[in-house]
Short mmCIF file of C-alpha atoms and ligand atoms in Angstrom, two decimals:
data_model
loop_
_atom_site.label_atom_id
_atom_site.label_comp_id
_atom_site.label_asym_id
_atom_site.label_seq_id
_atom_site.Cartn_x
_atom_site.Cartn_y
_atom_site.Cartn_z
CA UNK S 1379 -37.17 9.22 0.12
CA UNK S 1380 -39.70 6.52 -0.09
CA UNK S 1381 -38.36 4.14 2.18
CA UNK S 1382 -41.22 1.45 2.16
CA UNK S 1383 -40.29 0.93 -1.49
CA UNK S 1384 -36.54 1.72 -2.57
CA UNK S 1385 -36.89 1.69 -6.68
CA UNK S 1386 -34.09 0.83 -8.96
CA UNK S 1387 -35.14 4.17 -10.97
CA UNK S 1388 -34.33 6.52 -8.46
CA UNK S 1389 -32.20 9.27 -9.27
CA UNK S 1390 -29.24 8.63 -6.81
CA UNK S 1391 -25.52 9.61 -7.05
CA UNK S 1392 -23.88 8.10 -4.40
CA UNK S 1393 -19.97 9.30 -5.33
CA UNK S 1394 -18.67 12.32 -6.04
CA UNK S 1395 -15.99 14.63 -4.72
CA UNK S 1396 -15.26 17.76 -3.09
CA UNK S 1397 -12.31 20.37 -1.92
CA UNK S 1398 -11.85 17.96 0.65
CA UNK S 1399 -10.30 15.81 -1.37
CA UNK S 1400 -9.85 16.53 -5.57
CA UNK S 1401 -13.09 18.10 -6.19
CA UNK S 1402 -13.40 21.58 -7.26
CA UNK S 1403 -16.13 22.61 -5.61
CA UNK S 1404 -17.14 22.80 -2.05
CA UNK S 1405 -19.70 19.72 0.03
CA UNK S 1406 -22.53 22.93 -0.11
CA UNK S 1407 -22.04 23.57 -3.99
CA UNK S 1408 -22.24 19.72 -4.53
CA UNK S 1409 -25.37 20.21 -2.62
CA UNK S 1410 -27.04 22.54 -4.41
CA UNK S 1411 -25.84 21.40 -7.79
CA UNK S 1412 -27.11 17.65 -7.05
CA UNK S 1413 -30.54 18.86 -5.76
CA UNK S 1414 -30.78 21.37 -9.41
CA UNK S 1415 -29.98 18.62 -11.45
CA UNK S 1416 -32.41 16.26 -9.45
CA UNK S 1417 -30.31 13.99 -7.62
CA UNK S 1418 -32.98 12.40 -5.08
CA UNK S 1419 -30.06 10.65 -2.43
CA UNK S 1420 -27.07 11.92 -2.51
CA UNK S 1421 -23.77 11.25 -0.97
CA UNK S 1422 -20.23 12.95 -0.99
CA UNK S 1423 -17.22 10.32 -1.03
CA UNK S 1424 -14.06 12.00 -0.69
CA UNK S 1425 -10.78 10.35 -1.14
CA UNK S 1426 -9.83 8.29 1.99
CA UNK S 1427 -11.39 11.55 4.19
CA UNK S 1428 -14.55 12.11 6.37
CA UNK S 1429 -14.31 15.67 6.93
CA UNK S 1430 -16.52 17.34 4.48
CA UNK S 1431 -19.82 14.99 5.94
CA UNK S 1432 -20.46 17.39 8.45
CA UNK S 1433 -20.78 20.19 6.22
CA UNK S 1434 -22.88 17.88 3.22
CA UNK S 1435 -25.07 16.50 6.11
CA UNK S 1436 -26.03 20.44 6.78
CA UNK S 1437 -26.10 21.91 3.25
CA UNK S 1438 -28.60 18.42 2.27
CA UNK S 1439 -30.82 18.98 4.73
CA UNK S 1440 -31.34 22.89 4.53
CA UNK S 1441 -32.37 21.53 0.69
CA UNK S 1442 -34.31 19.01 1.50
CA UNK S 1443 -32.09 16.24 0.26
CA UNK S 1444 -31.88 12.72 1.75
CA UNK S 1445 -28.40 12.00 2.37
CA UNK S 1446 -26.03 9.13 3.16
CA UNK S 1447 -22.58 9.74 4.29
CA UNK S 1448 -20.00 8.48 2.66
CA UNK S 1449 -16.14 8.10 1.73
CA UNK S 1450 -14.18 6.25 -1.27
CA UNK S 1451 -10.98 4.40 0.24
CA UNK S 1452 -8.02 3.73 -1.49
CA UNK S 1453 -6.87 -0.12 -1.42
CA UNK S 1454 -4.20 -2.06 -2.59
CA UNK S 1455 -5.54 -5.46 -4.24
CA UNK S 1456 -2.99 -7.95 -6.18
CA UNK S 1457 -0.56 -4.54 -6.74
CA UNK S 1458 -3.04 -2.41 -8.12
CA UNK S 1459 -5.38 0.16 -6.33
CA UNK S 1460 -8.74 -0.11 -6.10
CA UNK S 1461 -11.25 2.32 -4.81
CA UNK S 1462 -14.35 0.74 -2.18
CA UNK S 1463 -17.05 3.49 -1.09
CA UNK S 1464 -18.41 3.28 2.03
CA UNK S 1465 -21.97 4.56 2.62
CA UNK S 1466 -23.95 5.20 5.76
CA UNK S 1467 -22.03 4.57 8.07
CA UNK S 1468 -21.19 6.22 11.62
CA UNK S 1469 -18.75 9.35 10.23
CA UNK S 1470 -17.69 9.66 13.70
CA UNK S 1471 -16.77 5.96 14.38
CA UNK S 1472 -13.17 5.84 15.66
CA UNK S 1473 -11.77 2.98 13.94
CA UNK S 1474 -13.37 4.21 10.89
CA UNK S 1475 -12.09 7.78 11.26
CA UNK S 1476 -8.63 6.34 12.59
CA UNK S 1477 -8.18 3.90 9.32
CA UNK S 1478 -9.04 6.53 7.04
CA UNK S 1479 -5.98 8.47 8.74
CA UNK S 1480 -3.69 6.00 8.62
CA UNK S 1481 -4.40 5.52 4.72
CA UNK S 1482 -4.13 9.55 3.92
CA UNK S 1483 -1.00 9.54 6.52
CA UNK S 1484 1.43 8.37 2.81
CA UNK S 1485 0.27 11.14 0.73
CA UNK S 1486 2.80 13.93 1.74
CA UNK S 1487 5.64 11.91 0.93
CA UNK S 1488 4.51 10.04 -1.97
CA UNK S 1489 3.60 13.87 -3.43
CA UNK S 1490 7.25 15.03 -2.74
CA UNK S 1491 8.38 11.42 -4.76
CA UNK S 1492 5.98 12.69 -7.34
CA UNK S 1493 7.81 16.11 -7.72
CA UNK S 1494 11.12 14.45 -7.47
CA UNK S 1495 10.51 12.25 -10.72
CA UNK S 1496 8.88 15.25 -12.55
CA UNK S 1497 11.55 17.33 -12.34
CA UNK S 1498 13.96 14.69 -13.60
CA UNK S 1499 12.50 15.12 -16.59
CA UNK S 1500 12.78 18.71 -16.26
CA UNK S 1501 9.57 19.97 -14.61
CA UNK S 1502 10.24 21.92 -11.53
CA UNK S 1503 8.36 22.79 -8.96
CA UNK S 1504 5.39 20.17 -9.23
CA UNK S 1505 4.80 19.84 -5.53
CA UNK S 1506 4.41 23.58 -5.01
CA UNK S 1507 2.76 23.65 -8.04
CA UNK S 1508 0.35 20.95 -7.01
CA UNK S 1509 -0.41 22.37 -3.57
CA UNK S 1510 -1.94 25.78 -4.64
CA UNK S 1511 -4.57 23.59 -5.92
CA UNK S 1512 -4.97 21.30 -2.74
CA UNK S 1513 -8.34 22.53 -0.27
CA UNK S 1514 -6.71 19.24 2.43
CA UNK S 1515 -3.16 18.86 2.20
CA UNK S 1516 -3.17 15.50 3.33
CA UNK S 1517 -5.46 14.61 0.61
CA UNK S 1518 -2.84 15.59 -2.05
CA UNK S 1519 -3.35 13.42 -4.89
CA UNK S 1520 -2.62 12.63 -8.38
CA UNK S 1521 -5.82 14.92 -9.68
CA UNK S 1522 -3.52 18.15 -8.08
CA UNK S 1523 -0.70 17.72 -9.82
CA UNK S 1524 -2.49 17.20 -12.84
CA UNK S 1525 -4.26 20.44 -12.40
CA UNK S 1526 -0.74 22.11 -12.43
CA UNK S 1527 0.63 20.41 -15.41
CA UNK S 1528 -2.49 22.00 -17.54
CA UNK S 1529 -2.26 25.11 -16.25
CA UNK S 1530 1.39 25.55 -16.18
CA UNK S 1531 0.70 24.60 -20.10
CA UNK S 1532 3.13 20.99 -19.87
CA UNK S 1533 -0.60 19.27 -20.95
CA UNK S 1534 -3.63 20.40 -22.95
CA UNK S 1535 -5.66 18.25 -20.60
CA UNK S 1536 -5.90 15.42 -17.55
CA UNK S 1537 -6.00 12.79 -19.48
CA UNK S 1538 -2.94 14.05 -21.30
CA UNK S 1539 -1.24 14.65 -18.03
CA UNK S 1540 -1.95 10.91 -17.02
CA UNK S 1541 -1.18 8.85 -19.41
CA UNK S 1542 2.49 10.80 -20.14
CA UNK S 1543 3.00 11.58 -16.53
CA UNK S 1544 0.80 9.74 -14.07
CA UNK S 1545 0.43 5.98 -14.23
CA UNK S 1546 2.52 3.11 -13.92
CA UNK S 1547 5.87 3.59 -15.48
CA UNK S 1548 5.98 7.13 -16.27
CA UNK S 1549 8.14 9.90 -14.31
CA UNK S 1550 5.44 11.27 -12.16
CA UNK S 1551 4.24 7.97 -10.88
CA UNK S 1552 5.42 6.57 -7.60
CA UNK S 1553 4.09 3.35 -6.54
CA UNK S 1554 2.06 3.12 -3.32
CA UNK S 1555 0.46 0.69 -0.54
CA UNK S 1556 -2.92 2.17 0.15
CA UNK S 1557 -5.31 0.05 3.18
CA UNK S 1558 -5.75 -3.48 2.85
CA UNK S 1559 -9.42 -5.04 1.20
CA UNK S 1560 -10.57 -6.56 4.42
CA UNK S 1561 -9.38 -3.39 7.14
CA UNK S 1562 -11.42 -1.09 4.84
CA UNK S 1563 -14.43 -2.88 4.23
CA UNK S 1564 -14.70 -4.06 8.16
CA UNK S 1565 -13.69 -0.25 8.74
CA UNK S 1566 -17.07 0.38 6.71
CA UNK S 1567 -19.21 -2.20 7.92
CA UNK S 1568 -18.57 -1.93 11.89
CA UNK S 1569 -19.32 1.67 11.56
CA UNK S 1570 -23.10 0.81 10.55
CA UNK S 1571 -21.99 1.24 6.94
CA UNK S 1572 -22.06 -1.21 3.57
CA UNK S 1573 -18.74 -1.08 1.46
CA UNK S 1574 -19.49 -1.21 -2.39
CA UNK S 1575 -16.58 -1.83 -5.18
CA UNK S 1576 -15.90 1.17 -6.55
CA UNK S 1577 -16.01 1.25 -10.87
CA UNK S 1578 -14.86 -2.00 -11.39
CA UNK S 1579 -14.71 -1.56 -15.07
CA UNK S 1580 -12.10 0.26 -14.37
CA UNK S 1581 -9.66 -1.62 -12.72
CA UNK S 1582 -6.46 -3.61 -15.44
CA UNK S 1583 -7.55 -7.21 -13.86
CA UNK S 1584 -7.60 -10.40 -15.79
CA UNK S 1585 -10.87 -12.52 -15.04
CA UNK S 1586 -9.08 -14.34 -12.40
CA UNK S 1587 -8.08 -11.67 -10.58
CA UNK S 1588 -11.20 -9.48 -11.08
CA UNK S 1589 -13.13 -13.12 -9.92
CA UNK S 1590 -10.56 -12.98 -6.90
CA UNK S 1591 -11.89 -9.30 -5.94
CA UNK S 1592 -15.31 -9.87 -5.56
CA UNK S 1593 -14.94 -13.19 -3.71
CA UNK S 1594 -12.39 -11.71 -1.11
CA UNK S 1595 -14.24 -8.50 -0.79
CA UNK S 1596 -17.60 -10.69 -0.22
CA UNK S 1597 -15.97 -12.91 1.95
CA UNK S 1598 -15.17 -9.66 3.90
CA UNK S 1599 -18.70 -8.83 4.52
CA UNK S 1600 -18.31 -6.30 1.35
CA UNK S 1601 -22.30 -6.12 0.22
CA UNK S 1602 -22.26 -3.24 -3.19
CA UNK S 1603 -21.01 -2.65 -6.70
CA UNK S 1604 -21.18 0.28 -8.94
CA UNK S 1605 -22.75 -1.16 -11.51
CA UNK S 1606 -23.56 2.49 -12.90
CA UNK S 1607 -20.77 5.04 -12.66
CA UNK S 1608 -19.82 7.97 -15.00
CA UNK S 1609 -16.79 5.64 -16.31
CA UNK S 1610 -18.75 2.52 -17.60
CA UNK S 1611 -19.94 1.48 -20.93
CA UNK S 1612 -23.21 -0.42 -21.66
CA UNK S 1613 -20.86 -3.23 -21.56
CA UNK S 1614 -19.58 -2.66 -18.59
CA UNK S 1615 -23.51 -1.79 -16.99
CA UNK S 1616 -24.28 -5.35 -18.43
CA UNK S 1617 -21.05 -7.12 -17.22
CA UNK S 1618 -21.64 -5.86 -13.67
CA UNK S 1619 -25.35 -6.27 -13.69
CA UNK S 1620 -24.45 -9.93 -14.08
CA UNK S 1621 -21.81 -9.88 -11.32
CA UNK S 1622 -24.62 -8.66 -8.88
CA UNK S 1623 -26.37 -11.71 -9.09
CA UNK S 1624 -23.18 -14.34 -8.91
CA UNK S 1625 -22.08 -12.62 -5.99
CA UNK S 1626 -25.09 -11.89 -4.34
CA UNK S 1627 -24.02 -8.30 -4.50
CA UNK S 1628 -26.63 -4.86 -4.60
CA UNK S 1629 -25.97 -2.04 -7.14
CA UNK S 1630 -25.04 1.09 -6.75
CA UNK S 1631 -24.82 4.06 -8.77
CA UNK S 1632 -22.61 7.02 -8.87
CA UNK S 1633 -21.44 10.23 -10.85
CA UNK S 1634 -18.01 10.39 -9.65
CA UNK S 1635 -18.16 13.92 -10.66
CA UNK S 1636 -14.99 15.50 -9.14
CA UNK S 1637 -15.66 19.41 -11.61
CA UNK S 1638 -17.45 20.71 -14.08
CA UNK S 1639 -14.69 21.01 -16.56
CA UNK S 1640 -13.08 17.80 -15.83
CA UNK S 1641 -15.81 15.21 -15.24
CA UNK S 1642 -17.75 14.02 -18.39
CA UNK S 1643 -20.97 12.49 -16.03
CA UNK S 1644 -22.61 15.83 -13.90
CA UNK S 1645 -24.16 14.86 -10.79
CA UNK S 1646 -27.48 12.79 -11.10
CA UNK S 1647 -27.15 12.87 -14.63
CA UNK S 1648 -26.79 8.88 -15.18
CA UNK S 1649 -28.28 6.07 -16.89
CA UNK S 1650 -31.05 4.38 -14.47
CA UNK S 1651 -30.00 0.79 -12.67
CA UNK S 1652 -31.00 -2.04 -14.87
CA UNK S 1653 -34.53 -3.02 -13.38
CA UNK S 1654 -33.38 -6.57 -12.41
CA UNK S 1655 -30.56 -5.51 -9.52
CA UNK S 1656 -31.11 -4.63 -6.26
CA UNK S 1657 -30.35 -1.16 -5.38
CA UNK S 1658 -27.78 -0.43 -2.50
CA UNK S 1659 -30.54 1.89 -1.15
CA UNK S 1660 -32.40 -0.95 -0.07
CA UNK S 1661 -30.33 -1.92 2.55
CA UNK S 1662 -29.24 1.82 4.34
CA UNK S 1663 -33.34 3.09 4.27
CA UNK S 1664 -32.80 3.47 7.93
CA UNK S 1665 -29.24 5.56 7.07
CA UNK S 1666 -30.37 8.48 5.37
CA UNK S 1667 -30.56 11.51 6.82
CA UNK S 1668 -33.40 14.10 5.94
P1 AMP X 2288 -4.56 9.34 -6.25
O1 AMP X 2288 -5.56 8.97 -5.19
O2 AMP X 2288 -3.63 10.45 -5.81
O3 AMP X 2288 -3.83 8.16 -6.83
O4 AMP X 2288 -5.38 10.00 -7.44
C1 AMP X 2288 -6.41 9.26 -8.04
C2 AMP X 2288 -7.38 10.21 -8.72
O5 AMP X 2288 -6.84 10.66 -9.95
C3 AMP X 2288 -8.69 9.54 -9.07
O6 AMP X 2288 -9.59 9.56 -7.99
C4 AMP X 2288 -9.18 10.40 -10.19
O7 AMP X 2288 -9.80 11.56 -9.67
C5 AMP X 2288 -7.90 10.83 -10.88
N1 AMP X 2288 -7.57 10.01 -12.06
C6 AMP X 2288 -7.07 8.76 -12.08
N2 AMP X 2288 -6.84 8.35 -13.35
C7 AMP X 2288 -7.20 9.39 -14.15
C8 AMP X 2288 -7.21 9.61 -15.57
N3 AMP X 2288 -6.77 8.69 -16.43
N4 AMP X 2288 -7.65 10.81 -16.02
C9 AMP X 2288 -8.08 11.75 -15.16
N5 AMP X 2288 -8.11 11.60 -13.82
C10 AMP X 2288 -7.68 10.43 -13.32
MN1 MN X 2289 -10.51 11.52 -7.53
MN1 MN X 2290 -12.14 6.13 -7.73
MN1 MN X 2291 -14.15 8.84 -7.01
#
């Protein structure tokens, strides 16, 4: 990458997801798929989990492709989840790497909860079911079980699966208390990394709360948003572009591809950044590794 001058129009995908977490494909694949479809920085972020950077790192480098590490951490914020990416930062960092244990460490037992609800309203088996699809088992997450539930023919698709099974109030769905804002985002930062909100269009906040987001997580030291990501709208682009500038925030832009038959946005294939952000690049020229 150019590093005197970071542009706004450069084809980045900084989020996406592999085996390691609920991808379908391995960090190498991701790799090679990012650098056909002309991804020029790339960055894996797997669920809550560091242990596919070693291999991306490699398989980015043997292609040529700058890379920042990264990692998408589950929070809880005013009783909902919300996701902050960290990129660039020190994968090896203890706290970092401890944190992001302690925040996987619920998954096993909120996956057997899961199963326990399902079959309650008679579908057996879900936790088994969900673990033949699992590459980390203690990155078990919502996106396995789904998996099952198409296969095993209960849903004709994910989104199906979700909105009869998955979120708040339905059988499969067990509440959970993921890391808190300011752990995760000092996690991030003290590890030589910047922590960005993770599709914020997203997220079922009212303006006050959304408004309470952004100032705790700049307060924290918190420095990104995605204001492109394969789940936002022009609306959304526009909404967030506008966000960047009351909170002093740079963009950042991101696929969140998790498989080709699952994600509608492939890897690098995005809308460019609006030319009037800054781009999260800017600040991590010195964090890429080529
Ligand atoms: P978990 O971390 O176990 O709560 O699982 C969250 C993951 O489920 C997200 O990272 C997405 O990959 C996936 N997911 C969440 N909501 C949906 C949805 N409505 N449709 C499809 N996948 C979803
Ligand atoms: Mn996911
Ligand atoms: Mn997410
Ligand atoms: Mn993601």
């Amino acid at each position: 990458m150019n590093t005197s001058t970071p542009s706004p129009l450069l084809n980045a995908d900084l989020h996406c997801h592999s085996v390691v977490s609920d991808g379908t494909r391995t960090p190498e694949a991701l790799a090679e798929r990012a650098h056909a479809n002309g991804v020029e920085l790339w960055s894996l972020t797997d669920h809550d989990e560091v242990g596919g950077q070693d291999r991306a790192i490699a398989a980015a480098r043997a292609l040529g492709l700058p890379y920042l590490t990264g990692a998408e951490v589950s929070v809880t914020f005013a009783g909902q989840t919300v996701h902050i990416v960290g990129l660039g930062f020190d994968h090896h960092n203890p706290a970092l790497v401890q944190g992001l244990r302690q925040t996987r460490g619920g998954r096993e037992a909120r996956a057997r909860d899961m199963a326990d609800g399902l079959a309650q309203v008679g579908i057996p088996g879900a936790y088994e079911g969900a673990l033949q699809y699992v590459g980390n088992p203690e990155l078990i997450s919502r996106t396995h079980f789904a998996r099952f539930l198409v296969d095993s023919g209960v849903c004709k698709d994910t989104n199906e699966v979700f909105r009869k099974y998955l979120t708040e109030g339905k059988p499969g769905y067990v509440p959970h208390r993921w890391a808190a804002l300011g752990d995760t985002v000092r996690w991030i930062t003290q590890a030589g990394g910047v922590a960005v909100i993770a599709h914020p269009g997203r997220y079922p906040f009212n303006a006050t709360e959304e408004f309470a987001l952004f100032s705790e997580f700049k307060a924290h030291g918190g420095q990104g948003v995605e204001v492109v990501t394969g789940a936002h709208h022009q609306a959304d682009v526009v909404k967030y572009t506008g966000f960047c500038a009351e909170f002093d925030l740079q963009a950042s832009r991101g696929s969140d591809f998790h498989s080709p038959t699952e994600s509608h946005t492939d890897l690098g294939r995005l809308p460019d950044l609006p030319g009037s952000v800054t781009p999260i690049w800017t600040a991590l020229s010195e964090r890429v590794h080529t």
